[in-house]
XYZ file of C-alpha atoms in Angstrom:
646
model
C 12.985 -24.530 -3.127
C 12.528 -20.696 -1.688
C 9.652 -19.798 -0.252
C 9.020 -16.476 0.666
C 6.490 -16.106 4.286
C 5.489 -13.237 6.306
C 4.468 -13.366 9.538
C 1.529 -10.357 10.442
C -0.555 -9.571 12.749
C -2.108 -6.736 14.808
C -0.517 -4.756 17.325
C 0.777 -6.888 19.942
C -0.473 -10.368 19.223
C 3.163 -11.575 19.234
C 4.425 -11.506 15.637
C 7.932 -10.407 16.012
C 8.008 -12.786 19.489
C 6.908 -15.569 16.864
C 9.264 -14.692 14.359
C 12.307 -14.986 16.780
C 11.352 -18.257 17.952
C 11.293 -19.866 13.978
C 14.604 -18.214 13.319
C 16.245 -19.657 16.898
C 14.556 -23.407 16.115
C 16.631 -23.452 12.080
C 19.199 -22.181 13.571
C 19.427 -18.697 11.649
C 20.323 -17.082 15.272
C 22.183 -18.152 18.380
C 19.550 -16.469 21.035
C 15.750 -15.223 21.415
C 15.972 -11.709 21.902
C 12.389 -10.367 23.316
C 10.536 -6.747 22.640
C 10.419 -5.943 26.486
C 14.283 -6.980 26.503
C 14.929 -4.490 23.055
C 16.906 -7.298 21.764
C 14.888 -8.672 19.208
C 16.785 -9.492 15.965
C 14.722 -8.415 13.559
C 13.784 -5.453 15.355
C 17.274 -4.238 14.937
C 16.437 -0.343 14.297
C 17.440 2.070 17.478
C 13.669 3.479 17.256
C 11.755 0.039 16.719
C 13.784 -0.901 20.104
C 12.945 1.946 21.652
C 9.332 1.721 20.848
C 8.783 -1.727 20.781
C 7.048 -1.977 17.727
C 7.939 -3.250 14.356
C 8.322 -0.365 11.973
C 10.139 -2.089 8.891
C 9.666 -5.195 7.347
C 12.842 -7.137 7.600
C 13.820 -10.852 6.821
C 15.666 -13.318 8.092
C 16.670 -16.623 6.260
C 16.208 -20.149 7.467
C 16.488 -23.512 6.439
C 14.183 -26.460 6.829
C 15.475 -29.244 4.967
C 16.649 -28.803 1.787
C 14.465 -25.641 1.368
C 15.288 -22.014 1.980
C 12.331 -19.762 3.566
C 12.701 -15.822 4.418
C 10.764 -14.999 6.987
C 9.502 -11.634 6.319
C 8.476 -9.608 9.937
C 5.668 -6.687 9.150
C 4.757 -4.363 10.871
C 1.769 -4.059 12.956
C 0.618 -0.481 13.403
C -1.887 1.044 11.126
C 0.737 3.980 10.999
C 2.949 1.511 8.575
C 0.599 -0.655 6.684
C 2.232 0.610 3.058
C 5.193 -1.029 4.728
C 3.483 -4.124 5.268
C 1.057 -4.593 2.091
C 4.407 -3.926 -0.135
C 5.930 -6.861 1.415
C 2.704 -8.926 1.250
C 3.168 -8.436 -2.547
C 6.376 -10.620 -2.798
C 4.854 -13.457 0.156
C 4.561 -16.909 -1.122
C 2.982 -17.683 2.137
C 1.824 -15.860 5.133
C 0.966 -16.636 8.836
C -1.395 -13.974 10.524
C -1.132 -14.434 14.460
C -4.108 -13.671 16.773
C -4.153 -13.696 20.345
C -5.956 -16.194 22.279
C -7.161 -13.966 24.851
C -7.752 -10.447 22.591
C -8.993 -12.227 19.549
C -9.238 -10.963 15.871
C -8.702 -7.284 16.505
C -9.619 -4.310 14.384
C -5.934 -4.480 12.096
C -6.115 -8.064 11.574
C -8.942 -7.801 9.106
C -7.218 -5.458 6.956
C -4.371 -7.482 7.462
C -6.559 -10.327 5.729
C -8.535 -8.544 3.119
C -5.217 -7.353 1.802
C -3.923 -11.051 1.597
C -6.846 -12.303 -0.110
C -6.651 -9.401 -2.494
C -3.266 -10.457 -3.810
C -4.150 -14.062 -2.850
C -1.469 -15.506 -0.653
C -2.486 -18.478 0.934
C -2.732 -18.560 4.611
C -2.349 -19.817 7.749
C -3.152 -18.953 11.338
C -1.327 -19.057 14.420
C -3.340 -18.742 17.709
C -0.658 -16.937 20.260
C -0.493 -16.351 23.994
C -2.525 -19.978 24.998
C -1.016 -18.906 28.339
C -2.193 -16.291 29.084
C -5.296 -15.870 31.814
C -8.078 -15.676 29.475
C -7.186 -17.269 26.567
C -10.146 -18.927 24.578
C -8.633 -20.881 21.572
C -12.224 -22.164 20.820
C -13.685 -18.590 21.044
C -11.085 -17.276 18.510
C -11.901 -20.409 16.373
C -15.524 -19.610 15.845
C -14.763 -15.533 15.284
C -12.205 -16.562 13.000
C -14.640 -18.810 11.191
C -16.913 -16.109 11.218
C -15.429 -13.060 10.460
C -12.719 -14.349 7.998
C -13.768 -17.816 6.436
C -15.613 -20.810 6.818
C -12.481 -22.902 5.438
C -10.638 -21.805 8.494
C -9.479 -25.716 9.680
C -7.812 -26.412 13.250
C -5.280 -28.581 13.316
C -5.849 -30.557 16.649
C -3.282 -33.279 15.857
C 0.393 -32.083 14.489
C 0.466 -33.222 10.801
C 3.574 -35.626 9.797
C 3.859 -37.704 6.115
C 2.335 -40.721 8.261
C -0.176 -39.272 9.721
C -3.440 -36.731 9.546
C -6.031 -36.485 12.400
C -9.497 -38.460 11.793
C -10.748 -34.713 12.209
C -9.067 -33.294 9.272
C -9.783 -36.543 6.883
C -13.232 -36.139 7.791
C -13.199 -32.450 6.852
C -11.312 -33.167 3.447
C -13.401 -35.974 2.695
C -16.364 -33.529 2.972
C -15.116 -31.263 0.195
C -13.771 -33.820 -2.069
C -16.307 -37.209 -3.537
C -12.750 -39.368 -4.186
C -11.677 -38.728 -0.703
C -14.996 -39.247 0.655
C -15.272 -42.807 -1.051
C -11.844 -43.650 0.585
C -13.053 -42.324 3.905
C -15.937 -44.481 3.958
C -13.981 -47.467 2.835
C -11.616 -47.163 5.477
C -8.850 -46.572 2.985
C -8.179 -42.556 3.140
C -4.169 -42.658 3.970
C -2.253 -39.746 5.021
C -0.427 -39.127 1.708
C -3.513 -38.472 -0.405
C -4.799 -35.788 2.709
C -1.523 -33.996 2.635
C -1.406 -33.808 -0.863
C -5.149 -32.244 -1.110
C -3.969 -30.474 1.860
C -1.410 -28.774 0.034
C -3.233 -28.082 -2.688
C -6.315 -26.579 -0.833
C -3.949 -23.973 1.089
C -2.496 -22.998 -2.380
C -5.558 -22.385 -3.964
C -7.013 -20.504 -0.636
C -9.406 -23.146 0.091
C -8.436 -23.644 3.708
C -6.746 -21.746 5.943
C -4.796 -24.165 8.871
C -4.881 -22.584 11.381
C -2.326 -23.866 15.229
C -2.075 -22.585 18.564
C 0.857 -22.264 20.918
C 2.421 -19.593 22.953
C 5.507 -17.756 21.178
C 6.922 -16.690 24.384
C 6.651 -19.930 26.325
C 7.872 -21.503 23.666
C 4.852 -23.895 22.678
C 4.042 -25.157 19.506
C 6.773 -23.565 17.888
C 8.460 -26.814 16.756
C 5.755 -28.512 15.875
C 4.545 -25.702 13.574
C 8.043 -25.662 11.651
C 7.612 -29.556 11.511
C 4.720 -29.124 9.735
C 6.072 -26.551 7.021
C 7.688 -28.242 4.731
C 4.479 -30.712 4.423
C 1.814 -27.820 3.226
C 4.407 -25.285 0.994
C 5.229 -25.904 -1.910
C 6.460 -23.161 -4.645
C 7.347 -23.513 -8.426
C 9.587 -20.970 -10.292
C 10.432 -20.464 -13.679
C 14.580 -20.548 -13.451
C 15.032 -20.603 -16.766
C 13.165 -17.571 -18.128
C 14.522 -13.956 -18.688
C 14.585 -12.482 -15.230
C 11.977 -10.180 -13.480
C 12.189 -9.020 -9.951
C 10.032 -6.999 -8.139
C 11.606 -4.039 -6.029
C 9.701 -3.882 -2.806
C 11.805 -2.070 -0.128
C 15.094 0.372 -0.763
C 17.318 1.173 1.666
C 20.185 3.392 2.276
C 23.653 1.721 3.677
C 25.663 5.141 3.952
C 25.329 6.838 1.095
C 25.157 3.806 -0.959
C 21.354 2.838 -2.291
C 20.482 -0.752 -1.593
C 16.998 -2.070 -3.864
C 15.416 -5.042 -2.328
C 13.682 -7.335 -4.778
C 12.148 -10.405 -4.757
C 13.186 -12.663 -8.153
C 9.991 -13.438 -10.104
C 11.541 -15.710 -12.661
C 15.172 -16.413 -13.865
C 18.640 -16.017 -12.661
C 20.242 -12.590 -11.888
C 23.933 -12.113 -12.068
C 26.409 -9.821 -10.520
C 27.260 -7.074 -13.876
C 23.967 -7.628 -15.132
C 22.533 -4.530 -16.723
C 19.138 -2.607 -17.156
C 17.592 0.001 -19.236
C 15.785 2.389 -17.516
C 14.364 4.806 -20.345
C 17.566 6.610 -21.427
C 19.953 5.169 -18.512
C 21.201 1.841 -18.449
C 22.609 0.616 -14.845
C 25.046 -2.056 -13.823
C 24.163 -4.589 -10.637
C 27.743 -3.941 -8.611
C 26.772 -6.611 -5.821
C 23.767 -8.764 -4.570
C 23.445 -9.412 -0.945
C 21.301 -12.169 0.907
C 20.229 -10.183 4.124
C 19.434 -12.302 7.522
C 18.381 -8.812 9.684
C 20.869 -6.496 9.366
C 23.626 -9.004 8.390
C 24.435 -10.282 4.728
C 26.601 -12.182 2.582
C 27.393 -11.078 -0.683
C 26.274 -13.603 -3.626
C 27.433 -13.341 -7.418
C 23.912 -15.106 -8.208
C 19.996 -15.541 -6.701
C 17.638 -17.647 -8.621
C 13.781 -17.470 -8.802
C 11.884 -17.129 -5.197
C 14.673 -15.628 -3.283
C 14.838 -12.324 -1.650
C 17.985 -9.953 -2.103
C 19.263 -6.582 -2.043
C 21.454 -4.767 -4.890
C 23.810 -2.153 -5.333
C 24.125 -0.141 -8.735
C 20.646 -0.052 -9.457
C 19.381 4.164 -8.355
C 16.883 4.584 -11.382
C 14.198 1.408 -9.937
C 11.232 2.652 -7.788
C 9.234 0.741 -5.330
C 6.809 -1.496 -7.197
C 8.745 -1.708 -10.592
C 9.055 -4.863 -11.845
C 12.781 -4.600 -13.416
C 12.835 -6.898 -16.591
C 9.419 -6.034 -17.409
C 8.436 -2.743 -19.291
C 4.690 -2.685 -18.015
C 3.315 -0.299 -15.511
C 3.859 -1.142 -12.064
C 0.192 -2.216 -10.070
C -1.282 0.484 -7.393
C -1.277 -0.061 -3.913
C -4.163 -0.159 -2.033
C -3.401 1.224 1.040
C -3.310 4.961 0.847
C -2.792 8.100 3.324
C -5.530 10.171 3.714
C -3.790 12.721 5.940
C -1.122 15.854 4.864
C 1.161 17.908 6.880
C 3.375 20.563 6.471
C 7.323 20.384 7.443
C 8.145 23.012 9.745
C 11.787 23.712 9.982
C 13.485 26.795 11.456
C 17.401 25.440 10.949
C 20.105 26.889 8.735
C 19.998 24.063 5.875
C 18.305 26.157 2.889
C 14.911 24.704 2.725
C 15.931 22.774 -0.935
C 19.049 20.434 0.879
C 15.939 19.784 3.694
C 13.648 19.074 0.693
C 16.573 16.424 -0.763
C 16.732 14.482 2.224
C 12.951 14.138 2.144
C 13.148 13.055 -1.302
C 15.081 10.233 -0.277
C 13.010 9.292 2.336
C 9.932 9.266 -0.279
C 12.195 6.831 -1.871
C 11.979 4.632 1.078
C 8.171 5.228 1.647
C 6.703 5.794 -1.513
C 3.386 6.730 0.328
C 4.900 10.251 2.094
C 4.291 11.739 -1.594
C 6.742 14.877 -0.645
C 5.200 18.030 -2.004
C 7.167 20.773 -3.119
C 5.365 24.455 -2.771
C 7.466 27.053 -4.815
C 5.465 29.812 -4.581
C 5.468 29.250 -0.170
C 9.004 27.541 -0.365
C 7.341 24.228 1.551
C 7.146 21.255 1.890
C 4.266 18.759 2.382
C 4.265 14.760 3.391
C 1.131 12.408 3.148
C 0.879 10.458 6.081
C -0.914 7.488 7.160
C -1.211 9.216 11.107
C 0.523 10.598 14.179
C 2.759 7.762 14.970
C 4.434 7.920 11.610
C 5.010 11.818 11.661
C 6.693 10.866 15.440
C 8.790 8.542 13.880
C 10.018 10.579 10.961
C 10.833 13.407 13.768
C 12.937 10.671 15.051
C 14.352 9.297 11.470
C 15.215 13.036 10.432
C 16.956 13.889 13.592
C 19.380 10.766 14.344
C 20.292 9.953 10.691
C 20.685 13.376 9.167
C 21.123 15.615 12.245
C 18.084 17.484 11.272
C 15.222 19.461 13.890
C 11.759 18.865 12.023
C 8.358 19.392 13.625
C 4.949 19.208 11.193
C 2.067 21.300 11.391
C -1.600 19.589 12.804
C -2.216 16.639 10.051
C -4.920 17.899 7.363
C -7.485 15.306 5.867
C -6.666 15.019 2.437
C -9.362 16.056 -0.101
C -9.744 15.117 -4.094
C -11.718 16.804 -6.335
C -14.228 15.310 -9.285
C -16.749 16.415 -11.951
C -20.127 15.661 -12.332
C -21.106 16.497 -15.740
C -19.225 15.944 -19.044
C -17.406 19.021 -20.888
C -14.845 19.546 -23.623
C -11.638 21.363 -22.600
C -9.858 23.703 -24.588
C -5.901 24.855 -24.690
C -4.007 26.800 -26.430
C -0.232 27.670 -26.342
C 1.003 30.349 -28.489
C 3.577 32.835 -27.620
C 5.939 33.943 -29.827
C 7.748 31.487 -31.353
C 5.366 28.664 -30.072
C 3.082 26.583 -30.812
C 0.400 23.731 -29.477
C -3.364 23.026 -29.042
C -5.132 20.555 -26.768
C -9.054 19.365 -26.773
C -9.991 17.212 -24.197
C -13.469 15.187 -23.468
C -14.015 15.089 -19.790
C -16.020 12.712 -18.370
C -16.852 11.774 -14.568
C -15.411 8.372 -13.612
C -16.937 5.483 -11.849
C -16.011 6.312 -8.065
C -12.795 5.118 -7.239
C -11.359 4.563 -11.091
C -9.062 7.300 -11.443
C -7.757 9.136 -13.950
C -7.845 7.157 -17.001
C -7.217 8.401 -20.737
C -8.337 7.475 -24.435
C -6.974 8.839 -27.795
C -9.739 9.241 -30.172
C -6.973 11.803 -31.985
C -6.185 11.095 -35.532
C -2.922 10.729 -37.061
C -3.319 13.207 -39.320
C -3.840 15.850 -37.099
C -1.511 15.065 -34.569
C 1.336 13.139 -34.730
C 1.787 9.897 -33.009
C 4.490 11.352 -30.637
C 2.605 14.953 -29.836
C -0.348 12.187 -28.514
C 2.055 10.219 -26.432
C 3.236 14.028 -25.315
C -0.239 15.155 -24.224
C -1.361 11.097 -22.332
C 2.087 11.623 -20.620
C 2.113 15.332 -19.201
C -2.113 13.995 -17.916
C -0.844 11.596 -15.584
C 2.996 13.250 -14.839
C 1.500 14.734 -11.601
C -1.423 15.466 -9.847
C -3.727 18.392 -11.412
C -4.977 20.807 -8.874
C -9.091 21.045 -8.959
C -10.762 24.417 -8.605
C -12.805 24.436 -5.428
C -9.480 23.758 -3.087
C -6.535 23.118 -4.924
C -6.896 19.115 -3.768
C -6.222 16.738 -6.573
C -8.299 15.960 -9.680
C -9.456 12.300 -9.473
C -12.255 10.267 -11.514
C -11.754 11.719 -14.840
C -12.362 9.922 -18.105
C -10.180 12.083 -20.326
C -10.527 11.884 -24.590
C -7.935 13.066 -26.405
C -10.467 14.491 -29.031
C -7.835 16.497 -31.494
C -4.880 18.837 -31.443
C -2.234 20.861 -33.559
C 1.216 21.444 -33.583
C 3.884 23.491 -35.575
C 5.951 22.279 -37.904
C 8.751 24.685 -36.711
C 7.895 26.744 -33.899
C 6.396 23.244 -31.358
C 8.779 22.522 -28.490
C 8.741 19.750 -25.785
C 7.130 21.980 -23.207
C 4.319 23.452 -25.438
C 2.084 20.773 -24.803
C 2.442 20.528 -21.195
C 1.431 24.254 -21.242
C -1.625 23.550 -23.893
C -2.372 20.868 -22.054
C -2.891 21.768 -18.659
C -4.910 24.626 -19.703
C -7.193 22.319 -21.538
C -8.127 20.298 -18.725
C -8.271 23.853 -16.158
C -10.616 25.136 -18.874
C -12.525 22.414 -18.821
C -13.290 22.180 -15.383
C -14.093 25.740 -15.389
C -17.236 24.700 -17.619
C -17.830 21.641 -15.606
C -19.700 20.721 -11.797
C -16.948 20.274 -9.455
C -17.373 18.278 -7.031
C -15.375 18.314 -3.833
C -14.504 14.228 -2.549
C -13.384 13.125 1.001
C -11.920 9.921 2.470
C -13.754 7.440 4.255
C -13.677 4.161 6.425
C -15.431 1.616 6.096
C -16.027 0.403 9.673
C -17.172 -2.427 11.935
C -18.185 -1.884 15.633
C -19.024 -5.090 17.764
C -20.045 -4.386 21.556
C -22.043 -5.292 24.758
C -25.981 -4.861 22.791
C -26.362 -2.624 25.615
C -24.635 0.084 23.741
C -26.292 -0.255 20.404
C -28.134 2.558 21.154
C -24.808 5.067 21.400
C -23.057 3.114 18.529
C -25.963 4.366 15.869
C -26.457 7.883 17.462
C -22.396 8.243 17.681
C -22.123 7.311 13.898
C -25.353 9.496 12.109
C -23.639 12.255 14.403
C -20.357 11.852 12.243
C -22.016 12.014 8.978
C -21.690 8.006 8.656
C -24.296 5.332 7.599
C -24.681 2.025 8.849
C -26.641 -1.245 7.685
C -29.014 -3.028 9.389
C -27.806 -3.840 13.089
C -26.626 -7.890 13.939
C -27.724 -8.501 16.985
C -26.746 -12.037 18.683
C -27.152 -12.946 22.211
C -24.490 -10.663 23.830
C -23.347 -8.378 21.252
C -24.735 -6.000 18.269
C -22.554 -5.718 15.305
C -22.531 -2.568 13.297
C -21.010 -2.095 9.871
C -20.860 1.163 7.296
C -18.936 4.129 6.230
C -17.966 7.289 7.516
C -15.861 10.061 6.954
C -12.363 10.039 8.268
C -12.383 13.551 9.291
C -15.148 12.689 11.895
C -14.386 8.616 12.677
C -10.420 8.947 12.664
C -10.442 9.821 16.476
C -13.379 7.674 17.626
C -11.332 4.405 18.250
C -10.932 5.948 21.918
C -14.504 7.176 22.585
C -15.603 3.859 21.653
C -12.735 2.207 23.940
C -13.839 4.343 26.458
C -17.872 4.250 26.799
C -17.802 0.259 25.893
C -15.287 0.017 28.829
C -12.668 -1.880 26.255
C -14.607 -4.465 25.543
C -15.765 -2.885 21.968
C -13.994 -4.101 18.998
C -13.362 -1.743 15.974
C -11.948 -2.387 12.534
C -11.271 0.816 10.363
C -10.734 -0.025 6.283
C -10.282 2.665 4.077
C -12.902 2.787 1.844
C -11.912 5.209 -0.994
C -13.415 8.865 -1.432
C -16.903 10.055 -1.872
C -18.528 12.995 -1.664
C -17.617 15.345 1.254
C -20.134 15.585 3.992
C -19.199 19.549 5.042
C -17.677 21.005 1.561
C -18.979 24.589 2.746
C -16.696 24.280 5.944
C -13.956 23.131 4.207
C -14.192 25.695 1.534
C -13.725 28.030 3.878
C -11.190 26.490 6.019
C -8.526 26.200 2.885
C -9.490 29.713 1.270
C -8.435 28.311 -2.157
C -8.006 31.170 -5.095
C -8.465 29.777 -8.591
C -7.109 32.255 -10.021
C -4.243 32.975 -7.889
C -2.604 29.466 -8.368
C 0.668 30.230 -9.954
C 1.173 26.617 -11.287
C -2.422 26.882 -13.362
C -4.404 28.925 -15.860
C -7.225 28.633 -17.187
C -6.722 31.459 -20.245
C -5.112 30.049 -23.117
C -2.375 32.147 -25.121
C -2.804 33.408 -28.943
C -0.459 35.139 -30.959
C -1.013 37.929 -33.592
C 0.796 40.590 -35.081
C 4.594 39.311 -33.142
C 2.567 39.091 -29.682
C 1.165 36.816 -27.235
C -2.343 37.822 -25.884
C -4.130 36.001 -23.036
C -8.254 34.433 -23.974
C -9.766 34.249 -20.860
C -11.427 30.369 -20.603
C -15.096 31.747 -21.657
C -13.678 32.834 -24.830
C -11.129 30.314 -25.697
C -13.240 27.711 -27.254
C -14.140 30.095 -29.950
C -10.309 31.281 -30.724
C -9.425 27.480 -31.220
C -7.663 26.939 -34.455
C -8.634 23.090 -34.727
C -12.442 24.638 -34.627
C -12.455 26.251 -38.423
């Protein structure tokens, strides 16, 4: 069996201490390195050393039995969730570690909304029992509280003869057939761990143990315990699928990490991607930075590949459908400031293969300004690709102050019109607009006939909509929430070319949100602040001052619990006020809650200075032709000129 678990956590609670200690006890390494020591084996990056934080998600491989598990580190920092929620997609399992004496911090519940999102079932580990000030009963009750009722303590180490009177009383609860067994004295341990199992699979309970990574204690008995409450089931012999979740760069060589879905994959298997098909050259089984090479990995096991360049992360190779969003975003932009004698389009290559790496940096290429933009998830990250661009391609970068980064929406319906007709061309685009539920997207229908535009011209239009983001008109931010139509169109049976529609198109949708209300969106967080009630006062005066709104207070005997959203460009900072005023003992958890409408759009108008009309990669005129020459229609006037309107 392979089982795939990943160990996560918040900011020091331990994880990659943890991790270390599973890998020593199978025997997968010789010695515990620690984080203080830089020695850590998964930790194996120069900067993650330096740092001492986890940056990448690596795995190591240990066996248990007659069962494989990689153990898949994440990391911790908010900085490098994309990191860590594209290796939650390929966990079987995970373990979420919380400290005994900080409790569930701010990054562990977005830690566990993500897992229950893409339902892994899991477990919890309560670290650092040794410490002064541990409370293992305390973080009990918050976990039960903030996170689920079904969280379950195991007080007695399970084994296949035996399960604590504690837990058959709580599975005897929650089940009538166990219940009759309890109360007639004849509930054995088999029947519990096979419920057991079953509950944690379907995310009904979440065991949660307690030990001290460092010290060493219940370490063992938690690996003991394993092989007892996983259990996995793959589908070997189906066509293979594999998910690619990390890629990597050995030298110039690309390596794609996937995770196999289903089937077997060989060494000289090929691919299609669209037009190119691509050869695997070698498969490697990665334990940190070391690896043997394989000539075949079966369903459930984690691997890297060489020959495969065309794959992005998130594509599920072996299956032609569209690859699921991520939910974690970055909400912040910055501009690459480089004053070095590379010409600005090698600097922009190299960046391009970092986006490979990190999907989420979306790399933005300016031609007009000759720049280059990165999204970014915050500060750290921007210090760490300072540090990435410098040591592995010998490169001085510094970034300009990080931006919030805006979208753009409409708030009334409109049909948009363009036309494409210079010489010796020929295309027309109508579009229904429509605003979006909040959060949707883009999405497109084709209500377009046949018989006025051919099935491939359709397919053209859908495809150049959602090729790249669409600049809106109030900043230049991205178009978002848009329910586009494809209404009707026209092409030339001589004179259309491939990039006619791209051009008809684009000034369909720019024309249409000239008619339309634009409506300028921002991020936001939603939040959770839990101090002292003595400061509930500041809380709700600190938040309506930063354009937020809150619900009802909590209030409990000690502390007041606040919850709501607020904009990131006034909450992103307040982590450290709140720290400050509540003396640290404040807790705050910061979710991203999607865009809405922007609190200070005036401001920001005038901070960004966007020109409509000066945006060399738009118009919103569309082109006509008569008498051997192209002549620009201004938008106001192009619905009129349409040839499809007769």
């Amino acid at each position: 069996m392979n089982v795939t678990i990943g160990v996560l956590a918040h900011v020091d609670a331990g994880k990659t201490t943890f991790s270390e200690q599973l890998l020593f006890h199978t025997n997968s390494i010789q010695a515990r390195g620690r984080v203080d020591h830089q020695d850590t084996f998964l930790d194996n990056h120069e900067l993650e050393r330096q740092r001492g934080i986890t940056i990448f998600a690596e795995q190591g491989r240990m066996t248990i039995g007659n069962d494989t598990y990689t153990l898949i580190d994440t990391p911790g920092h908010v900085d490098f969730s994309p990191e860590m929620e594209r290796a939650i997609r390929v966990m079987d399992y995970a373990i979420i570690i919380v400290s005994a004496v900080e409790g569930l911090q701010g990054h562990t519940e977005t830690v566990w909304q993500l897992l229950r999102q893409y339902h892994v079932p899991t477990f919890f580990f309560i670290n650092k029992i040794d410490r002064e000030g541990a409370d293992v009963e305390a973080v009990m009750a918050q976990l039960q509280k903030d996170c689920s009722e079904d969280v379950l303590f195991v007080d007695e180490p399970l084994r296949s003869d035996h399960v604590s009177n504690h837990m058959m009383e709580w599975l005897a609860e929650r089940d009538e057939q166990l219940l009759d067994a309890f109360l007639n004295e004849t509930l054995d341990s088999s029947s519990c761990l096979t419920q057991i199992q079953t509950m944690v699979k379907q995310e009904k309970v979440f065991l949660c143990f307690s030990g001290s990574a460092l010290k060493d204690i219940g370490i063992k008995e938690f690996l003991a315990q394993l092989p007892l409450l996983t259990e996995i089931h793959f589908h070997n012999n189906a066509p293979f699928q594999g998910e690619v979740f990390k890629i990597r760069h050995d030298g110039h060589q690309r390596l794609t990490f996937l995770k196999a879905l289903q089937g077997t994959l060989h060494v000289r298997d090929e691919f299609s991607f669209g037009d190119v098909t691509e050869k695997v050259t070698e498969i490697r089984l990665y334990n940190g930075s070391r690896y043997v090479t394989v000539q075949e990995v079966e369903a459930g096991e984690i691997f890297a590949v060489k020959g495969i360049s065309q794959a992005n992360i998130g594509d599920i190779i072996g299956n032609s459908g569209n690859p699921q969003p991520y939910e974690l975003v970055p909400t912040l932009q910055a501009k690459v400031q480089y004053e070095g004698d590379q010409h600005i389009k090698e600097v922009l290559k190299i960046f391009r293969i970092l986006e490979a790496e990190e999907p989420s940096l979306r790399v933005l290429w300016h031609e007009k300004f000759q720049e280059i933009h990165v999204h970014i998830m915050g500060v750290i990250q921007l210090e760490v690709l300072i540090d990435v661009l410098n040591k592995r391609f010998s490169l001085d970068i510094l970034f300009s102050e990080p931006q919030i980064l805006y979208m753009e929406t409409i708030a009334t319906t409109v049909t948009g019109y363009g036309h494409f007709e210079p010489l010796k061309h020929y295309a027309e685009v109508h579009l229904l607009m429509e605003p979006n539920t909040r959060g949707t997207g883009n999405t497109f229908v084709n209500a377009c006939h046949a018989d006025d535009l051919s099935v491939g011209h359709q397919r053209l239009i859908e495809k150049h909509l959602f090729e790249r983001d669409h600049h809106g008109l109030l900043t230049g931010f991205p178009v978002t929430d848009v329910r586009f139509t494809l209404l009707t169109g026209r092409a030339h049976i001589k004179h259309t070319d491939g990039g006619d529609f791209r051009e008809a198109t684009f000034r369909a949708l720019r024309q249409g949100l000239e008619q339309a209300e634009n409506v300028l969106l921002e991020p936001y967080y939603r939040f959770k602040l839990k101090a002292p009630t003595d400061f509930i006062g500041r809380m709700m005066t600190d938040i309506q001052q930063a354009a937020g709104t809150f619900d009802a207070p909590i209030l409990t005997e000690h502390d007041a619990i606040l919850t709501g959203r607020a904009p990131i460009a006034t909450f992103m900072s307040y982590s450290t006020t709140f720290a400050a005023y509540t003396n640290g003992k404040g807790v705050l958890s910061l979710q991203f809650d999607g865009y809405d409408v922007c609190h200070n759009t005036e401001d920001i108008f005038a901070q960004i200075g966007y020109d409509k009309n000066a945006d060399p990669e738009y118009t919103s005129s569309s082109i006509f032709c008569a008498k051997g020459k192209g002549y620009s229609v201004p938008w106001q006037e192009a619905e009129a000129a349409m040839h499809c309107i007769d």
